[in-house]
JSON list of C-alpha atoms in Angstrom, two decimals:
[
{"chain": "U", "resi": 34, "resn": "MET", "atom": "CA", "xyz": [143.81, -25.23, 55.37]},
{"chain": "U", "resi": 35, "resn": "SER", "atom": "CA", "xyz": [146.43, -25.62, 58.05]},
{"chain": "U", "resi": 36, "resn": "PHE", "atom": "CA", "xyz": [145.64, -22.42, 60.01]},
{"chain": "U", "resi": 37, "resn": "LEU", "atom": "CA", "xyz": [141.86, -23.59, 60.37]},
{"chain": "U", "resi": 38, "resn": "ARG", "atom": "CA", "xyz": [142.95, -26.44, 62.97]},
{"chain": "U", "resi": 39, "resn": "ARG", "atom": "CA", "xyz": [141.89, -26.65, 66.55]},
{"chain": "U", "resi": 40, "resn": "ARG", "atom": "CA", "xyz": [144.36, -25.33, 68.99]},
{"chain": "U", "resi": 41, "resn": "SER", "atom": "CA", "xyz": [146.09, -27.83, 71.19]},
{"chain": "U", "resi": 42, "resn": "ALA", "atom": "CA", "xyz": [146.27, -25.61, 74.33]},
{"chain": "U", "resi": 43, "resn": "THR", "atom": "CA", "xyz": [142.90, -24.20, 75.73]},
{"chain": "U", "resi": 44, "resn": "PRO", "atom": "CA", "xyz": [143.09, -20.39, 75.87]},
{"chain": "U", "resi": 45, "resn": "ALA", "atom": "CA", "xyz": [141.03, -18.26, 78.06]},
{"chain": "U", "resi": 46, "resn": "GLY", "atom": "CA", "xyz": [138.75, -17.45, 75.16]},
{"chain": "U", "resi": 47, "resn": "PRO", "atom": "CA", "xyz": [137.54, -19.77, 72.46]},
{"chain": "U", "resi": 48, "resn": "ASP", "atom": "CA", "xyz": [139.01, -23.16, 71.92]},
{"chain": "U", "resi": 49, "resn": "PHE", "atom": "CA", "xyz": [139.26, -22.73, 68.20]},
{"chain": "U", "resi": 50, "resn": "ASP", "atom": "CA", "xyz": [141.05, -20.20, 65.89]},
{"chain": "U", "resi": 51, "resn": "VAL", "atom": "CA", "xyz": [138.90, -17.22, 65.06]},
{"chain": "U", "resi": 52, "resn": "LEU", "atom": "CA", "xyz": [138.89, -16.29, 61.44]},
{"chain": "U", "resi": 53, "resn": "ALA", "atom": "CA", "xyz": [138.46, -12.53, 60.67]},
{"chain": "U", "resi": 54, "resn": "MET", "atom": "CA", "xyz": [140.15, -9.44, 59.63]},
{"chain": "U", "resi": 55, "resn": "ASP", "atom": "CA", "xyz": [143.01, -8.11, 61.94]},
{"chain": "U", "resi": 56, "resn": "PRO", "atom": "CA", "xyz": [141.76, -5.50, 63.80]},
{"chain": "U", "resi": 57, "resn": "GLY", "atom": "CA", "xyz": [144.87, -3.34, 62.82]},
{"chain": "U", "resi": 58, "resn": "ASP", "atom": "CA", "xyz": [143.62, -3.59, 59.31]},
{"chain": "U", "resi": 59, "resn": "TRP", "atom": "CA", "xyz": [140.53, -1.93, 59.85]},
{"chain": "U", "resi": 60, "resn": "PRO", "atom": "CA", "xyz": [140.15, 1.77, 60.24]},
{"chain": "U", "resi": 61, "resn": "GLY", "atom": "CA", "xyz": [137.18, 1.84, 62.58]},
{"chain": "U", "resi": 62, "resn": "ASN", "atom": "CA", "xyz": [136.10, 0.51, 65.84]},
{"chain": "U", "resi": 63, "resn": "LEU", "atom": "CA", "xyz": [136.14, -3.25, 66.80]},
{"chain": "U", "resi": 64, "resn": "GLY", "atom": "CA", "xyz": [134.06, -5.08, 69.36]},
{"chain": "U", "resi": 65, "resn": "ALA", "atom": "CA", "xyz": [134.23, -8.74, 70.17]},
{"chain": "U", "resi": 66, "resn": "GLY", "atom": "CA", "xyz": [131.74, -10.89, 71.83]},
{"chain": "U", "resi": 67, "resn": "LEU", "atom": "CA", "xyz": [131.97, -14.49, 73.30]},
{"chain": "U", "resi": 68, "resn": "LEU", "atom": "CA", "xyz": [128.95, -16.88, 73.41]},
{"chain": "U", "resi": 69, "resn": "PRO", "atom": "CA", "xyz": [129.38, -18.81, 76.69]},
{"chain": "U", "resi": 70, "resn": "ALA", "atom": "CA", "xyz": [127.88, -22.18, 77.08]},
{"chain": "U", "resi": 71, "resn": "PRO", "atom": "CA", "xyz": [126.84, -22.95, 80.91]},
{"chain": "U", "resi": 72, "resn": "ASP", "atom": "CA", "xyz": [129.85, -25.52, 81.09]},
{"chain": "U", "resi": 73, "resn": "GLY", "atom": "CA", "xyz": [132.25, -22.54, 80.29]},
{"chain": "U", "resi": 74, "resn": "THR", "atom": "CA", "xyz": [133.07, -23.56, 76.89]},
{"chain": "U", "resi": 75, "resn": "CYS", "atom": "CA", "xyz": [132.85, -21.19, 74.03]},
{"chain": "U", "resi": 76, "resn": "GLN", "atom": "CA", "xyz": [129.74, -21.57, 71.66]},
{"chain": "U", "resi": 77, "resn": "GLY", "atom": "CA", "xyz": [131.02, -18.73, 69.26]},
{"chain": "U", "resi": 78, "resn": "VAL", "atom": "CA", "xyz": [132.62, -15.54, 68.68]},
{"chain": "U", "resi": 79, "resn": "PHE", "atom": "CA", "xyz": [131.46, -12.68, 66.52]},
{"chain": "U", "resi": 80, "resn": "LEU", "atom": "CA", "xyz": [133.37, -9.44, 65.80]},
{"chain": "U", "resi": 81, "resn": "ARG", "atom": "CA", "xyz": [131.59, -6.23, 65.03]},
{"chain": "U", "resi": 82, "resn": "TYR", "atom": "CA", "xyz": [133.46, -3.87, 62.75]},
{"chain": "U", "resi": 83, "resn": "ASP", "atom": "CA", "xyz": [132.51, -0.20, 63.02]},
{"chain": "U", "resi": 84, "resn": "LEU", "atom": "CA", "xyz": [133.45, 2.03, 60.11]},
{"chain": "U", "resi": 85, "resn": "PHE", "atom": "CA", "xyz": [131.02, 4.59, 60.75]},
{"chain": "U", "resi": 86, "resn": "GLY", "atom": "CA", "xyz": [132.63, 6.48, 63.70]},
{"chain": "U", "resi": 87, "resn": "GLY", "atom": "CA", "xyz": [130.16, 5.15, 66.12]},
{"chain": "U", "resi": 88, "resn": "ARG", "atom": "CA", "xyz": [127.03, 5.55, 64.03]},
{"chain": "U", "resi": 89, "resn": "GLY", "atom": "CA", "xyz": [126.59, 1.47, 63.74]},
{"chain": "U", "resi": 90, "resn": "PRO", "atom": "CA", "xyz": [128.32, -1.51, 62.45]},
{"chain": "U", "resi": 91, "resn": "ALA", "atom": "CA", "xyz": [129.39, -1.99, 59.02]},
{"chain": "U", "resi": 92, "resn": "MET", "atom": "CA", "xyz": [130.11, -5.63, 59.21]},
{"chain": "U", "resi": 93, "resn": "ILE", "atom": "CA", "xyz": [129.72, -8.52, 61.76]},
{"chain": "U", "resi": 94, "resn": "ILE", "atom": "CA", "xyz": [131.94, -11.82, 61.44]},
{"chain": "U", "resi": 95, "resn": "GLY", "atom": "CA", "xyz": [130.83, -14.76, 63.28]},
{"chain": "U", "resi": 96, "resn": "ASN", "atom": "CA", "xyz": [132.87, -17.96, 64.17]},
{"chain": "U", "resi": 97, "resn": "LEU", "atom": "CA", "xyz": [130.18, -20.71, 65.49]},
{"chain": "U", "resi": 98, "resn": "PRO", "atom": "CA", "xyz": [131.66, -24.26, 66.17]},
{"chain": "U", "resi": 99, "resn": "GLU", "atom": "CA", "xyz": [129.59, -27.42, 65.60]},
{"chain": "U", "resi": 100, "resn": "GLY", "atom": "CA", "xyz": [126.85, -27.82, 68.20]},
{"chain": "U", "resi": 101, "resn": "SER", "atom": "CA", "xyz": [126.62, -24.01, 69.06]},
{"chain": "U", "resi": 102, "resn": "PRO", "atom": "CA", "xyz": [122.78, -23.23, 69.38]},
{"chain": "U", "resi": 103, "resn": "ALA", "atom": "CA", "xyz": [123.24, -19.91, 67.54]},
{"chain": "U", "resi": 104, "resn": "ARG", "atom": "CA", "xyz": [123.84, -22.14, 64.36]},
{"chain": "U", "resi": 105, "resn": "GLU", "atom": "CA", "xyz": [120.28, -23.51, 64.47]},
{"chain": "U", "resi": 106, "resn": "VAL", "atom": "CA", "xyz": [117.96, -21.30, 62.76]},
{"chain": "U", "resi": 107, "resn": "ALA", "atom": "CA", "xyz": [114.54, -22.25, 61.17]},
{"chain": "U", "resi": 108, "resn": "GLU", "atom": "CA", "xyz": [113.97, -22.14, 57.45]},
{"chain": "U", "resi": 109, "resn": "GLY", "atom": "CA", "xyz": [113.73, -18.68, 56.22]},
{"chain": "U", "resi": 110, "resn": "GLU", "atom": "CA", "xyz": [115.22, -17.29, 59.35]},
{"chain": "U", "resi": 111, "resn": "VAL", "atom": "CA", "xyz": [118.36, -15.05, 59.15]},
{"chain": "U", "resi": 112, "resn": "PRO", "atom": "CA", "xyz": [121.81, -16.17, 60.94]},
{"chain": "U", "resi": 113, "resn": "PHE", "atom": "CA", "xyz": [122.51, -15.02, 64.17]},
{"chain": "U", "resi": 114, "resn": "GLU", "atom": "CA", "xyz": [125.15, -12.49, 62.80]},
{"chain": "U", "resi": 115, "resn": "VAL", "atom": "CA", "xyz": [122.20, -10.73, 60.59]},
{"chain": "U", "resi": 116, "resn": "ALA", "atom": "CA", "xyz": [120.23, -10.56, 63.86]},
{"chain": "U", "resi": 117, "resn": "GLN", "atom": "CA", "xyz": [123.19, -9.01, 65.66]},
{"chain": "U", "resi": 118, "resn": "LEU", "atom": "CA", "xyz": [123.71, -6.42, 62.88]},
{"chain": "U", "resi": 119, "resn": "LEU", "atom": "CA", "xyz": [120.08, -5.45, 62.77]},
{"chain": "U", "resi": 120, "resn": "LEU", "atom": "CA", "xyz": [119.97, -5.35, 66.64]},
{"chain": "U", "resi": 121, "resn": "ALA", "atom": "CA", "xyz": [122.99, -2.83, 66.68]},
{"chain": "U", "resi": 122, "resn": "LEU", "atom": "CA", "xyz": [121.47, -0.84, 64.01]},
{"chain": "U", "resi": 123, "resn": "ASP", "atom": "CA", "xyz": [118.08, -0.59, 65.90]},
{"chain": "U", "resi": 124, "resn": "ASN", "atom": "CA", "xyz": [116.48, -2.10, 62.92]},
{"chain": "U", "resi": 125, "resn": "ASP", "atom": "CA", "xyz": [113.27, -3.93, 63.95]},
{"chain": "U", "resi": 126, "resn": "GLU", "atom": "CA", "xyz": [111.87, -4.86, 60.76]},
{"chain": "U", "resi": 127, "resn": "GLU", "atom": "CA", "xyz": [111.40, -8.51, 59.97]},
{"chain": "U", "resi": 128, "resn": "VAL", "atom": "CA", "xyz": [114.09, -9.66, 57.67]},
{"chain": "U", "resi": 129, "resn": "LEU", "atom": "CA", "xyz": [113.99, -13.27, 55.86]},
{"chain": "U", "resi": 130, "resn": "VAL", "atom": "CA", "xyz": [116.23, -15.48, 53.88]},
{"chain": "U", "resi": 131, "resn": "THR", "atom": "CA", "xyz": [114.65, -15.49, 50.32]},
{"chain": "U", "resi": 132, "resn": "GLY", "atom": "CA", "xyz": [117.30, -17.76, 48.71]},
{"chain": "U", "resi": 133, "resn": "THR", "atom": "CA", "xyz": [120.71, -19.04, 48.51]},
{"chain": "U", "resi": 134, "resn": "GLU", "atom": "CA", "xyz": [123.42, -19.44, 45.96]},
{"chain": "U", "resi": 135, "resn": "ASP", "atom": "CA", "xyz": [126.64, -21.43, 46.37]},
{"chain": "U", "resi": 136, "resn": "MET", "atom": "CA", "xyz": [129.92, -20.16, 44.69]},
{"chain": "U", "resi": 137, "resn": "PRO", "atom": "CA", "xyz": [133.30, -21.19, 44.59]},
{"chain": "U", "resi": 138, "resn": "VAL", "atom": "CA", "xyz": [136.08, -18.58, 45.97]},
{"chain": "U", "resi": 139, "resn": "LEU", "atom": "CA", "xyz": [139.76, -18.81, 46.07]},
{"chain": "U", "resi": 140, "resn": "GLN", "atom": "CA", "xyz": [141.34, -17.87, 49.43]},
{"chain": "U", "resi": 141, "resn": "GLY", "atom": "CA", "xyz": [145.09, -18.09, 48.72]},
{"chain": "U", "resi": 142, "resn": "ASP", "atom": "CA", "xyz": [145.68, -21.68, 47.60]},
{"chain": "U", "resi": 143, "resn": "ASN", "atom": "CA", "xyz": [142.35, -22.83, 49.15]},
{"chain": "U", "resi": 144, "resn": "LEU", "atom": "CA", "xyz": [138.98, -23.29, 47.59]},
{"chain": "U", "resi": 145, "resn": "LEU", "atom": "CA", "xyz": [135.96, -22.27, 49.50]},
{"chain": "U", "resi": 146, "resn": "ILE", "atom": "CA", "xyz": [132.32, -22.98, 48.92]},
{"chain": "U", "resi": 147, "resn": "VAL", "atom": "CA", "xyz": [130.64, -19.76, 49.90]},
{"chain": "U", "resi": 148, "resn": "ARG", "atom": "CA", "xyz": [126.87, -19.74, 50.38]},
{"chain": "U", "resi": 149, "resn": "ARG", "atom": "CA", "xyz": [125.72, -16.27, 49.46]},
{"chain": "U", "resi": 150, "resn": "LEU", "atom": "CA", "xyz": [122.23, -15.54, 51.25]},
{"chain": "U", "resi": 151, "resn": "LYS", "atom": "CA", "xyz": [119.67, -13.41, 49.61]},
{"chain": "U", "resi": 152, "resn": "LEU", "atom": "CA", "xyz": [117.64, -11.35, 52.16]},
{"chain": "U", "resi": 153, "resn": "SER", "atom": "CA", "xyz": [114.41, -9.53, 52.18]},
{"chain": "U", "resi": 154, "resn": "GLU", "atom": "CA", "xyz": [116.41, -6.37, 53.12]},
{"chain": "U", "resi": 155, "resn": "GLY", "atom": "CA", "xyz": [118.57, -5.60, 50.15]},
{"chain": "U", "resi": 156, "resn": "ARG", "atom": "CA", "xyz": [121.02, -3.42, 52.03]},
{"chain": "U", "resi": 157, "resn": "ILE", "atom": "CA", "xyz": [122.40, -6.31, 53.96]},
{"chain": "U", "resi": 158, "resn": "SER", "atom": "CA", "xyz": [124.83, -8.66, 52.41]},
{"chain": "U", "resi": 159, "resn": "CYS", "atom": "CA", "xyz": [125.42, -12.12, 53.85]},
{"chain": "U", "resi": 160, "resn": "VAL", "atom": "CA", "xyz": [127.78, -15.01, 53.15]},
{"chain": "U", "resi": 161, "resn": "GLN", "atom": "CA", "xyz": [128.70, -18.12, 54.93]},
{"chain": "U", "resi": 162, "resn": "PHE", "atom": "CA", "xyz": [131.22, -20.79, 54.52]},
{"chain": "U", "resi": 163, "resn": "ASP", "atom": "CA", "xyz": [132.37, -23.99, 56.50]},
{"chain": "U", "resi": 164, "resn": "ARG", "atom": "CA", "xyz": [135.69, -24.21, 57.75]},
{"chain": "U", "resi": 165, "resn": "SER", "atom": "CA", "xyz": [137.85, -27.68, 57.74]},
{"chain": "U", "resi": 166, "resn": "ASP", "atom": "CA", "xyz": [137.41, -27.77, 61.62]},
{"chain": "U", "resi": 167, "resn": "GLY", "atom": "CA", "xyz": [133.68, -27.45, 61.63]},
{"chain": "U", "resi": 168, "resn": "VAL", "atom": "CA", "xyz": [133.32, -23.88, 62.46]},
{"chain": "U", "resi": 169, "resn": "LEU", "atom": "CA", "xyz": [130.83, -21.86, 60.50]},
{"chain": "U", "resi": 170, "resn": "VAL", "atom": "CA", "xyz": [131.91, -18.40, 59.43]},
{"chain": "U", "resi": 171, "resn": "THR", "atom": "CA", "xyz": [129.17, -15.92, 58.64]},
{"chain": "U", "resi": 172, "resn": "ILE", "atom": "CA", "xyz": [129.80, -12.42, 57.35]},
{"chain": "U", "resi": 173, "resn": "ALA", "atom": "CA", "xyz": [126.99, -9.91, 57.49]},
{"chain": "U", "resi": 174, "resn": "ALA", "atom": "CA", "xyz": [127.52, -6.36, 56.21]},
{"chain": "U", "resi": 175, "resn": "TRP", "atom": "CA", "xyz": [125.30, -3.27, 56.04]},
{"chain": "U", "resi": 176, "resn": "ASP", "atom": "CA", "xyz": [124.94, -1.22, 52.94]},
{"chain": "U", "resi": 177, "resn": "ARG", "atom": "CA", "xyz": [128.04, -2.66, 51.18]},
{"chain": "U", "resi": 178, "resn": "PRO", "atom": "CA", "xyz": [128.48, -5.68, 48.99]},
{"chain": "U", "resi": 179, "resn": "ILE", "atom": "CA", "xyz": [130.64, -8.62, 50.12]},
{"chain": "U", "resi": 180, "resn": "THR", "atom": "CA", "xyz": [133.22, -8.99, 47.44]},
{"chain": "U", "resi": 181, "resn": "ASP", "atom": "CA", "xyz": [135.81, -11.69, 46.85]},
{"chain": "U", "resi": 182, "resn": "ASP", "atom": "CA", "xyz": [138.71, -9.52, 47.93]},
{"chain": "U", "resi": 183, "resn": "LEU", "atom": "CA", "xyz": [137.40, -9.57, 51.31]},
{"chain": "U", "resi": 184, "resn": "TYR", "atom": "CA", "xyz": [138.32, -13.21, 51.75]},
{"chain": "U", "resi": 185, "resn": "ALA", "atom": "CA", "xyz": [141.89, -12.56, 51.17]},
{"chain": "U", "resi": 186, "resn": "LEU", "atom": "CA", "xyz": [141.77, -10.26, 54.36]},
{"chain": "U", "resi": 187, "resn": "LEU", "atom": "CA", "xyz": [140.70, -13.11, 56.66]},
{"chain": "U", "resi": 188, "resn": "LYS", "atom": "CA", "xyz": [143.13, -14.65, 58.89]},
{"chain": "U", "resi": 189, "resn": "PRO", "atom": "CA", "xyz": [143.19, -16.37, 62.22]},
{"chain": "U", "resi": 190, "resn": "LEU", "atom": "CA", "xyz": [143.28, -13.64, 65.04]},
{"chain": "U", "resi": 191, "resn": "PRO", "atom": "CA", "xyz": [145.83, -14.25, 67.95]},
{"chain": "U", "resi": 192, "resn": "ALA", "atom": "CA", "xyz": [144.34, -16.13, 71.09]},
{"chain": "U", "resi": 193, "resn": "GLU", "atom": "CA", "xyz": [145.52, -13.11, 73.38]},
{"chain": "U", "resi": 194, "resn": "LEU", "atom": "CA", "xyz": [142.94, -11.00, 71.77]},
{"chain": "U", "resi": 195, "resn": "PHE", "atom": "CA", "xyz": [140.14, -12.96, 73.53]},
{"chain": "U", "resi": 196, "resn": "GLN", "atom": "CA", "xyz": [141.88, -13.61, 76.86]},
{"chain": "U", "resi": 197, "resn": "GLN", "atom": "CA", "xyz": [140.57, -11.99, 79.97]},
{"chain": "U", "resi": 198, "resn": "GLY", "atom": "CA", "xyz": [142.99, -9.40, 81.34]}
]
């Protein structure tokens, strides 16, 4: 996957390509968050897509590089992105991972091995896949299934989106 390589120049935001949906392709509001490390490096990026007109997010897509503390979750605990989704929805119920299922998905000419997480809260859909540059992509959606056509919408976002202005 040629577009999943590390950038040679260091932008003001993350030092890796962020794979997500283009904000121009999304009809609702978009918010982006960076997870900074004490040394100033970026430990991850998550994008919150709000399709409900300010009534809560429909989807969160996270990009977490190798070594990011947000990737470290105990057995049965939900990924960082699911926790962020629950927080944004003011849902304080305990949600656990009850199982996983690996499935192959084509993204253009590339084959992804996608892990579908089964959660104790049935209204949350969650999938994860590893990119060729070691970044873990997690997609968490509220009250809508994640279908294979979503992967065709994923693309690297421009670095300018994450620069401080």
